[in-house]
Amino acid sequence: FGGKAQNTFALGYGALTLGFDFYRDDVTTTRSGVGAAFNGTFGETLSNVGAYAQYRLALAEPFRISAGVRVDRNELEAKDGQTFENTGVSPNISAELDLTRWLTAKASYGYSFGGIPTYEAILFRVANPVYSPALDPQYGQTYKLGMQARLGGLLAEASYFNTRLIDPVCANCTVPTLVGNLDDVETKGVDISIKYAWRNAQLAANFTHTESSFGSGPLTTTSYYYGTPFGDILKLSGHYEFEGTGVSVGFLSQIAFEYDELATVPFPQGGFYGKLDAYDVHNIYAQWVPNFAPNVTLRVDALNLFDAYYFDRATAVGGTLVPLASQGRTVLLSGKVEF
């Protein structure tokens, strides 16, 4: 359970947001029959209290800046009887500068305190975790640089991003391996998007190139506590609204290109992770918002229209592991009433 209180104050050159939040997570497990050393009821408790401030400032027309900071107090009462108390500071800053009427430069940076999470709950059935006394809280660091062009109905944006998970806490280490800090996880790449909109239609394309690493090697598909490799993905989308009817149609296509960074990386239980196959999935939809009932939406979706057999890029694959294929062609009928 948790809670949050926040207020935004309008100031002369911008707005200041102040807030406070908290949460408490309890994990409780009762097990028997696994072994005398494991029987009983036990668990972990994670508590966090935080306060934050964010100031959005516009000093001059072409320049906008937002800066903030939050402070967190994090406490984990671990399964092995140890208590870990940590306090962390998370600053952030972002800025936009209009170079011309149609071209804007953007930059952002953030450093975030992640604390120490609870152990993976389901593993309490088979594991008796022991924490390293020298365990440190995990942190995250991210920055992004980009340009945005807006000309009439055309919007184009290109950016470079870099995100690093620092000292991630092992969420599934077991004895004799103590729960401790692992190598950093880094994800970096470029994101390019273009969108053109006119009165009742829109077309868009987005391409993302992502490189992921875990310590000195690549991030694998079974490192799902910390991330997943994606490689190159292209998304195409569009919609058209028939004027005056409330009827609109659209599509979304995702094309994942072959990923071979794991082709020769050994799988822990034998073999190699291998290549991640390319695939393309196409979805279409139609929806109707009646003119006489604008709070009602009726919609039909055809997902995976061509019934492609594929493994989503976020699926664990490789070696002796049998991957789970994604859903085949699916037709959904839905209705929504807003009031």
Short mmCIF file of C-alpha atoms in Angstrom, two decimals:
data_model
loop_
_atom_site.label_atom_id
_atom_site.label_comp_id
_atom_site.label_asym_id
_atom_site.label_seq_id
_atom_site.Cartn_x
_atom_site.Cartn_y
_atom_site.Cartn_z
CA PHE A 1 0.00 0.00 0.00
CA GLY A 2 1.06 3.58 -0.46
CA GLY A 3 0.00 7.17 -0.95
CA LYS A 4 0.90 10.44 -2.61
CA ALA A 5 0.25 14.17 -2.03
CA GLN A 6 1.26 16.81 -4.56
CA ASN A 7 0.60 20.44 -5.40
CA THR A 8 1.71 22.72 -8.23
CA PHE A 9 2.34 26.42 -7.54
CA ALA A 10 2.10 28.94 -10.39
CA LEU A 11 5.07 31.31 -10.22
CA GLY A 12 6.15 34.29 -12.28
CA TYR A 13 8.27 32.43 -14.81
CA GLY A 14 6.91 28.92 -14.51
CA ALA A 15 5.48 26.32 -12.15
CA LEU A 16 6.86 24.60 -9.06
CA THR A 17 5.60 21.13 -8.12
CA LEU A 18 6.16 19.83 -4.59
CA GLY A 19 5.18 16.37 -3.45
CA PHE A 20 5.51 13.55 -0.97
CA ASP A 21 4.90 9.81 -1.45
CA PHE A 22 5.37 6.54 0.35
CA TYR A 23 4.79 2.81 -0.11
CA ARG A 24 5.16 -0.43 1.82
CA ASP A 25 5.42 -3.86 0.18
CA ASP A 26 5.04 -7.05 2.19
CA VAL A 27 6.00 -10.47 0.80
CA THR A 28 4.90 -13.45 2.92
CA THR A 29 5.42 -17.13 2.12
CA THR A 30 4.34 -20.28 3.94
CA ARG A 31 5.94 -23.49 2.79
CA SER A 32 6.20 -27.05 4.03
CA GLY A 33 7.51 -30.35 2.80
CA VAL A 34 10.49 -28.85 1.02
CA GLY A 35 12.90 -29.61 3.83
CA ALA A 36 13.19 -28.94 7.53
CA ALA A 37 15.51 -26.01 7.03
CA PHE A 38 12.99 -24.31 4.77
CA ASN A 39 9.65 -24.95 6.47
CA GLY A 40 7.66 -22.16 8.08
CA THR A 41 6.19 -18.75 7.38
CA PHE A 42 8.55 -15.92 6.52
CA GLY A 43 8.89 -12.98 4.20
CA GLU A 44 10.32 -9.54 3.56
CA THR A 45 9.14 -5.96 3.99
CA LEU A 46 10.18 -3.02 1.85
CA SER A 47 9.35 0.55 2.89
CA ASN A 48 10.09 3.79 1.05
CA VAL A 49 9.38 7.43 1.86
CA GLY A 50 10.18 10.18 -0.64
CA ALA A 51 9.83 13.91 -1.18
CA TYR A 52 10.37 15.76 -4.43
CA ALA A 53 10.39 19.15 -6.15
CA GLN A 54 10.21 19.94 -9.87
CA TYR A 55 10.51 23.46 -11.33
CA ARG A 56 9.47 24.12 -14.92
CA LEU A 57 10.86 27.47 -16.03
CA ALA A 58 10.52 29.59 -19.18
CA LEU A 59 12.85 32.58 -18.85
CA ALA A 60 12.79 33.56 -22.50
CA GLU A 61 10.55 32.54 -25.39
CA PRO A 62 12.97 30.18 -27.19
CA PHE A 63 14.38 28.52 -24.05
CA ARG A 64 12.61 26.19 -21.63
CA ILE A 65 14.10 24.28 -18.73
CA SER A 66 12.88 21.84 -16.11
CA ALA A 67 14.94 20.81 -13.09
CA GLY A 68 14.10 18.79 -10.03
CA VAL A 69 15.26 16.57 -7.24
CA ARG A 70 13.78 13.91 -4.98
CA VAL A 71 15.09 12.33 -1.79
CA ASP A 72 14.15 8.79 -0.76
CA ARG A 73 14.55 6.80 2.42
CA ASN A 74 14.51 3.08 1.61
CA GLU A 75 14.42 0.22 4.13
CA LEU A 76 14.42 -3.52 3.44
CA GLU A 77 13.80 -6.06 6.20
CA ALA A 78 15.36 -9.06 4.48
CA LYS A 79 14.52 -12.76 4.73
CA ASP A 80 17.82 -13.56 6.50
CA GLY A 81 17.12 -11.10 9.34
CA GLN A 82 19.30 -8.25 8.10
CA THR A 83 17.91 -4.73 7.71
CA PHE A 84 19.23 -2.44 4.98
CA GLU A 85 18.58 1.30 5.34
CA ASN A 86 19.61 3.67 2.56
CA THR A 87 18.97 7.28 1.63
CA GLY A 88 19.37 8.45 -1.97
CA VAL A 89 19.12 11.66 -3.95
CA SER A 90 17.76 11.74 -7.51
CA PRO A 91 18.38 14.93 -9.54
CA ASN A 92 17.14 15.60 -13.07
CA ILE A 93 17.31 18.37 -15.63
CA SER A 94 15.98 18.85 -19.15
CA ALA A 95 16.09 21.76 -21.57
CA GLU A 96 14.70 22.81 -24.95
CA LEU A 97 16.02 25.57 -27.19
CA ASP A 98 14.22 26.80 -30.32
CA LEU A 99 17.00 27.35 -32.87
CA THR A 100 14.54 28.55 -35.50
CA ARG A 101 10.77 28.71 -35.82
CA TRP A 102 10.74 25.08 -36.92
CA LEU A 103 13.85 23.50 -35.31
CA THR A 104 14.30 22.69 -31.60
CA ALA A 105 17.27 21.18 -29.75
CA LYS A 106 16.57 19.00 -26.70
CA ALA A 107 18.70 17.53 -23.91
CA SER A 108 17.96 15.76 -20.63
CA TYR A 109 19.81 14.04 -17.80
CA GLY A 110 18.64 12.10 -14.78
CA TYR A 111 20.28 10.16 -11.94
CA SER A 112 17.87 8.06 -9.89
CA PHE A 113 18.09 6.17 -6.62
CA GLY A 114 16.60 2.67 -6.89
CA GLY A 115 17.13 1.35 -3.36
CA ILE A 116 17.18 -2.39 -2.68
CA PRO A 117 14.19 -4.37 -3.99
CA THR A 118 12.61 -7.44 -2.39
CA TYR A 119 13.75 -10.88 -3.46
CA GLU A 120 11.81 -12.59 -6.27
CA ALA A 121 8.75 -13.81 -4.34
CA ILE A 122 8.11 -17.08 -6.21
CA LEU A 123 11.68 -18.24 -5.61
CA PHE A 124 11.07 -18.39 -1.86
CA ARG A 125 9.53 -21.79 -2.59
CA VAL A 126 12.90 -23.23 -3.56
CA ALA A 127 15.47 -20.74 -2.29
CA ASN A 128 16.69 -19.51 1.07
CA PRO A 129 18.40 -16.22 0.16
CA VAL A 130 21.24 -14.78 2.20
CA TYR A 131 22.20 -11.15 1.61
CA SER A 132 25.72 -9.79 1.42
CA PRO A 133 26.34 -7.41 4.35
CA ALA A 134 28.10 -5.10 1.86
CA LEU A 135 25.03 -4.84 -0.41
CA ASP A 136 24.65 -1.38 -1.97
CA PRO A 137 21.47 0.20 -3.35
CA GLN A 138 21.08 0.29 -7.12
CA TYR A 139 20.96 3.49 -9.17
CA GLY A 140 19.95 4.49 -12.65
CA GLN A 141 21.47 7.08 -14.95
CA THR A 142 20.04 8.29 -18.24
CA TYR A 143 20.67 11.06 -20.71
CA LYS A 144 19.20 11.97 -24.07
CA LEU A 145 20.18 14.39 -26.84
CA GLY A 146 17.99 15.19 -29.79
CA MET A 147 16.58 17.51 -32.42
CA GLN A 148 12.98 18.11 -33.38
CA ALA A 149 11.70 19.70 -36.59
CA ARG A 150 8.12 20.87 -37.02
CA LEU A 151 6.93 22.28 -40.33
CA GLY A 152 3.22 22.48 -41.01
CA GLY A 153 1.79 19.02 -40.52
CA LEU A 154 5.23 17.39 -40.55
CA LEU A 155 6.97 16.46 -37.30
CA ALA A 156 10.39 14.79 -37.35
CA GLU A 157 12.61 13.91 -34.41
CA ALA A 158 15.96 12.19 -33.95
CA SER A 159 17.67 11.48 -30.63
CA TYR A 160 20.50 9.56 -29.00
CA PHE A 161 19.75 7.86 -25.67
CA ASN A 162 21.88 6.17 -23.04
CA THR A 163 20.56 4.45 -19.92
CA ARG A 164 22.70 2.68 -17.33
CA LEU A 165 21.58 0.55 -14.37
CA ILE A 166 24.35 0.93 -11.79
CA ASP A 167 25.09 -1.83 -9.26
CA PRO A 168 21.86 -3.76 -9.92
CA VAL A 169 20.84 -5.96 -7.01
CA CYS A 170 20.63 -9.63 -7.92
CA ALA A 171 16.95 -10.54 -7.62
CA ASN A 172 17.41 -14.32 -7.80
CA CYS A 173 20.85 -15.19 -6.33
CA THR A 174 20.82 -18.17 -3.97
CA VAL A 175 23.22 -19.80 -1.53
CA PRO A 176 26.17 -20.28 -1.97
CA THR A 177 25.94 -17.08 -4.04
CA LEU A 178 25.01 -14.21 -1.74
CA VAL A 179 22.46 -11.65 -2.90
CA GLY A 180 24.79 -8.85 -3.97
CA ASN A 181 25.43 -6.25 -6.64
CA LEU A 182 26.01 -7.26 -10.25
CA ASP A 183 27.73 -5.59 -13.19
CA ASP A 184 26.17 -2.50 -14.75
CA VAL A 185 23.55 -2.84 -17.47
CA GLU A 186 23.77 -0.29 -20.31
CA THR A 187 21.29 0.40 -23.10
CA LYS A 188 22.08 2.96 -25.77
CA GLY A 189 21.00 3.78 -29.27
CA VAL A 190 19.20 6.13 -31.59
CA ASP A 191 15.52 6.80 -32.07
CA ILE A 192 14.20 8.39 -35.27
CA SER A 193 10.57 9.24 -35.91
CA ILE A 194 8.59 11.11 -38.51
CA LYS A 195 4.89 11.93 -38.56
CA TYR A 196 2.70 13.74 -41.02
CA ALA A 197 -0.81 14.82 -40.11
CA TRP A 198 -3.50 16.59 -42.04
CA ARG A 199 -7.10 17.43 -41.25
CA ASN A 200 -8.48 13.92 -40.75
CA ALA A 201 -5.52 11.57 -41.27
CA GLN A 202 -2.05 10.77 -40.01
CA LEU A 203 0.92 8.61 -41.06
CA ALA A 204 3.92 7.88 -38.84
CA ALA A 205 7.13 5.88 -38.83
CA ASN A 206 9.57 5.17 -36.02
CA PHE A 207 12.94 3.39 -36.14
CA THR A 208 14.92 2.43 -33.04
CA HIS A 209 18.42 1.00 -32.96
CA THR A 210 19.34 -0.36 -29.51
CA GLU A 211 22.61 -1.77 -28.20
CA SER A 212 22.53 -3.51 -24.79
CA SER A 213 25.32 -4.81 -22.59
CA PHE A 214 25.58 -6.52 -19.21
CA GLY A 215 29.03 -5.97 -17.73
CA SER A 216 31.61 -6.86 -20.40
CA GLY A 217 29.21 -8.94 -22.51
CA PRO A 218 25.89 -8.58 -24.30
CA LEU A 219 22.56 -8.52 -22.48
CA THR A 220 20.89 -11.89 -23.03
CA THR A 221 17.24 -12.88 -23.36
CA THR A 222 17.27 -14.55 -19.93
CA SER A 223 18.48 -11.43 -18.08
CA TYR A 224 14.84 -10.37 -17.78
CA TYR A 225 15.31 -8.92 -14.29
CA TYR A 226 17.46 -6.21 -15.84
CA GLY A 227 16.44 -5.81 -19.48
CA THR A 228 16.08 -7.52 -22.82
CA PRO A 229 17.91 -7.15 -26.17
CA PHE A 230 15.87 -5.50 -28.91
CA GLY A 231 18.21 -4.59 -31.76
CA ASP A 232 16.55 -2.78 -34.67
CA ILE A 233 12.78 -2.26 -34.76
CA LEU A 234 10.68 -0.32 -37.25
CA LYS A 235 7.09 0.74 -36.50
CA LEU A 236 4.64 2.09 -39.06
CA SER A 237 1.21 3.44 -38.18
CA GLY A 238 -1.61 5.50 -39.57
CA HIS A 239 -5.26 6.35 -39.22
CA TYR A 240 -8.01 7.97 -41.26
CA GLU A 241 -11.26 9.48 -40.01
CA PHE A 242 -14.27 9.69 -42.30
CA GLU A 243 -15.40 13.24 -41.76
CA GLY A 244 -18.79 13.70 -40.15
CA THR A 245 -19.38 9.98 -39.56
CA GLY A 246 -17.45 9.27 -36.35
CA VAL A 247 -15.86 6.29 -38.12
CA SER A 248 -12.07 5.92 -38.20
CA VAL A 249 -9.73 3.17 -39.39
CA GLY A 250 -6.06 2.60 -38.78
CA PHE A 251 -3.11 0.23 -38.74
CA LEU A 252 0.04 -0.50 -36.75
CA SER A 253 2.91 -2.59 -38.10
CA GLN A 254 6.00 -3.70 -36.20
CA ILE A 255 9.04 -5.03 -38.04
CA ALA A 256 11.86 -6.52 -35.98
CA PHE A 257 15.12 -7.18 -37.84
CA GLU A 258 17.38 -10.16 -37.23
CA TYR A 259 19.60 -9.83 -34.16
CA ASP A 260 22.84 -11.83 -34.22
CA GLU A 261 24.76 -10.43 -31.24
CA LEU A 262 23.92 -13.58 -29.23
CA ALA A 263 24.69 -16.10 -31.97
CA THR A 264 27.84 -17.46 -30.28
CA VAL A 265 27.08 -16.58 -26.64
CA PRO A 266 26.95 -19.82 -24.55
CA PHE A 267 23.64 -20.70 -22.93
CA PRO A 268 24.08 -21.76 -19.23
CA GLN A 269 22.43 -25.19 -19.73
CA GLY A 270 24.21 -25.95 -22.99
CA GLY A 271 24.33 -24.71 -26.55
CA PHE A 272 24.17 -21.07 -27.59
CA TYR A 273 21.56 -18.34 -27.40
CA GLY A 274 21.67 -18.12 -31.20
CA LYS A 275 20.22 -15.52 -33.52
CA LEU A 276 16.94 -13.78 -32.82
CA ASP A 277 14.85 -14.21 -35.94
CA ALA A 278 13.32 -11.31 -37.81
CA TYR A 279 9.54 -10.98 -37.87
CA ASP A 280 6.80 -8.56 -38.85
CA VAL A 281 3.38 -8.21 -37.26
CA HIS A 282 0.51 -6.12 -38.63
CA ASN A 283 -2.60 -4.91 -36.81
CA ILE A 284 -5.63 -3.04 -38.14
CA TYR A 285 -8.67 -1.53 -36.47
CA ALA A 286 -11.92 0.30 -37.08
CA GLN A 287 -13.89 2.27 -34.53
CA TRP A 288 -17.10 4.26 -34.39
CA VAL A 289 -17.98 7.13 -32.06
CA PRO A 290 -21.64 7.92 -32.87
CA ASN A 291 -22.46 11.59 -33.37
CA PHE A 292 -25.56 11.13 -31.21
CA ALA A 293 -23.58 9.46 -28.38
CA PRO A 294 -20.04 10.91 -28.23
CA ASN A 295 -19.35 9.11 -24.95
CA VAL A 296 -19.69 5.70 -26.63
CA THR A 297 -16.93 3.95 -28.61
CA LEU A 298 -17.40 0.72 -30.56
CA ARG A 299 -14.25 -0.89 -31.92
CA VAL A 300 -13.00 -3.96 -33.76
CA ASP A 301 -9.30 -4.94 -33.87
CA ALA A 302 -7.58 -7.57 -36.00
CA LEU A 303 -4.23 -8.27 -34.31
CA ASN A 304 -1.49 -10.20 -36.10
CA LEU A 305 -3.59 -9.96 -39.24
CA PHE A 306 -1.49 -12.41 -41.29
CA ASP A 307 -1.23 -14.96 -38.46
CA ALA A 308 2.57 -14.77 -38.22
CA TYR A 309 4.30 -17.38 -36.06
CA TYR A 310 6.98 -15.49 -34.16
CA PHE A 311 8.75 -14.97 -30.85
CA ASP A 312 8.41 -11.44 -29.57
CA ARG A 313 11.76 -9.73 -29.06
CA ALA A 314 11.14 -9.64 -25.28
CA THR A 315 10.73 -13.45 -25.11
CA ALA A 316 13.37 -15.64 -23.45
CA VAL A 317 14.97 -17.88 -26.10
CA GLY A 318 18.18 -19.87 -26.62
CA GLY A 319 20.00 -23.11 -25.90
CA THR A 320 17.81 -25.78 -24.30
CA LEU A 321 15.04 -23.28 -23.52
CA VAL A 322 11.75 -23.80 -25.40
CA PRO A 323 10.46 -20.29 -26.19
CA LEU A 324 6.81 -19.29 -25.97
CA ALA A 325 5.41 -18.09 -29.29
CA SER A 326 3.31 -14.95 -29.38
CA GLN A 327 -0.40 -15.01 -30.01
CA GLY A 328 -1.68 -15.73 -33.51
CA ARG A 329 -4.41 -13.86 -35.37
CA THR A 330 -6.86 -12.34 -32.88
CA VAL A 331 -10.10 -10.50 -33.50
CA LEU A 332 -11.36 -8.28 -30.69
CA LEU A 333 -14.74 -6.62 -30.42
CA SER A 334 -15.00 -3.97 -27.70
CA GLY A 335 -17.24 -1.23 -26.46
CA LYS A 336 -16.58 1.65 -24.11
CA VAL A 337 -18.87 4.12 -22.37
CA GLU A 338 -17.39 7.17 -20.66
CA PHE A 339 -19.33 9.04 -17.99
#
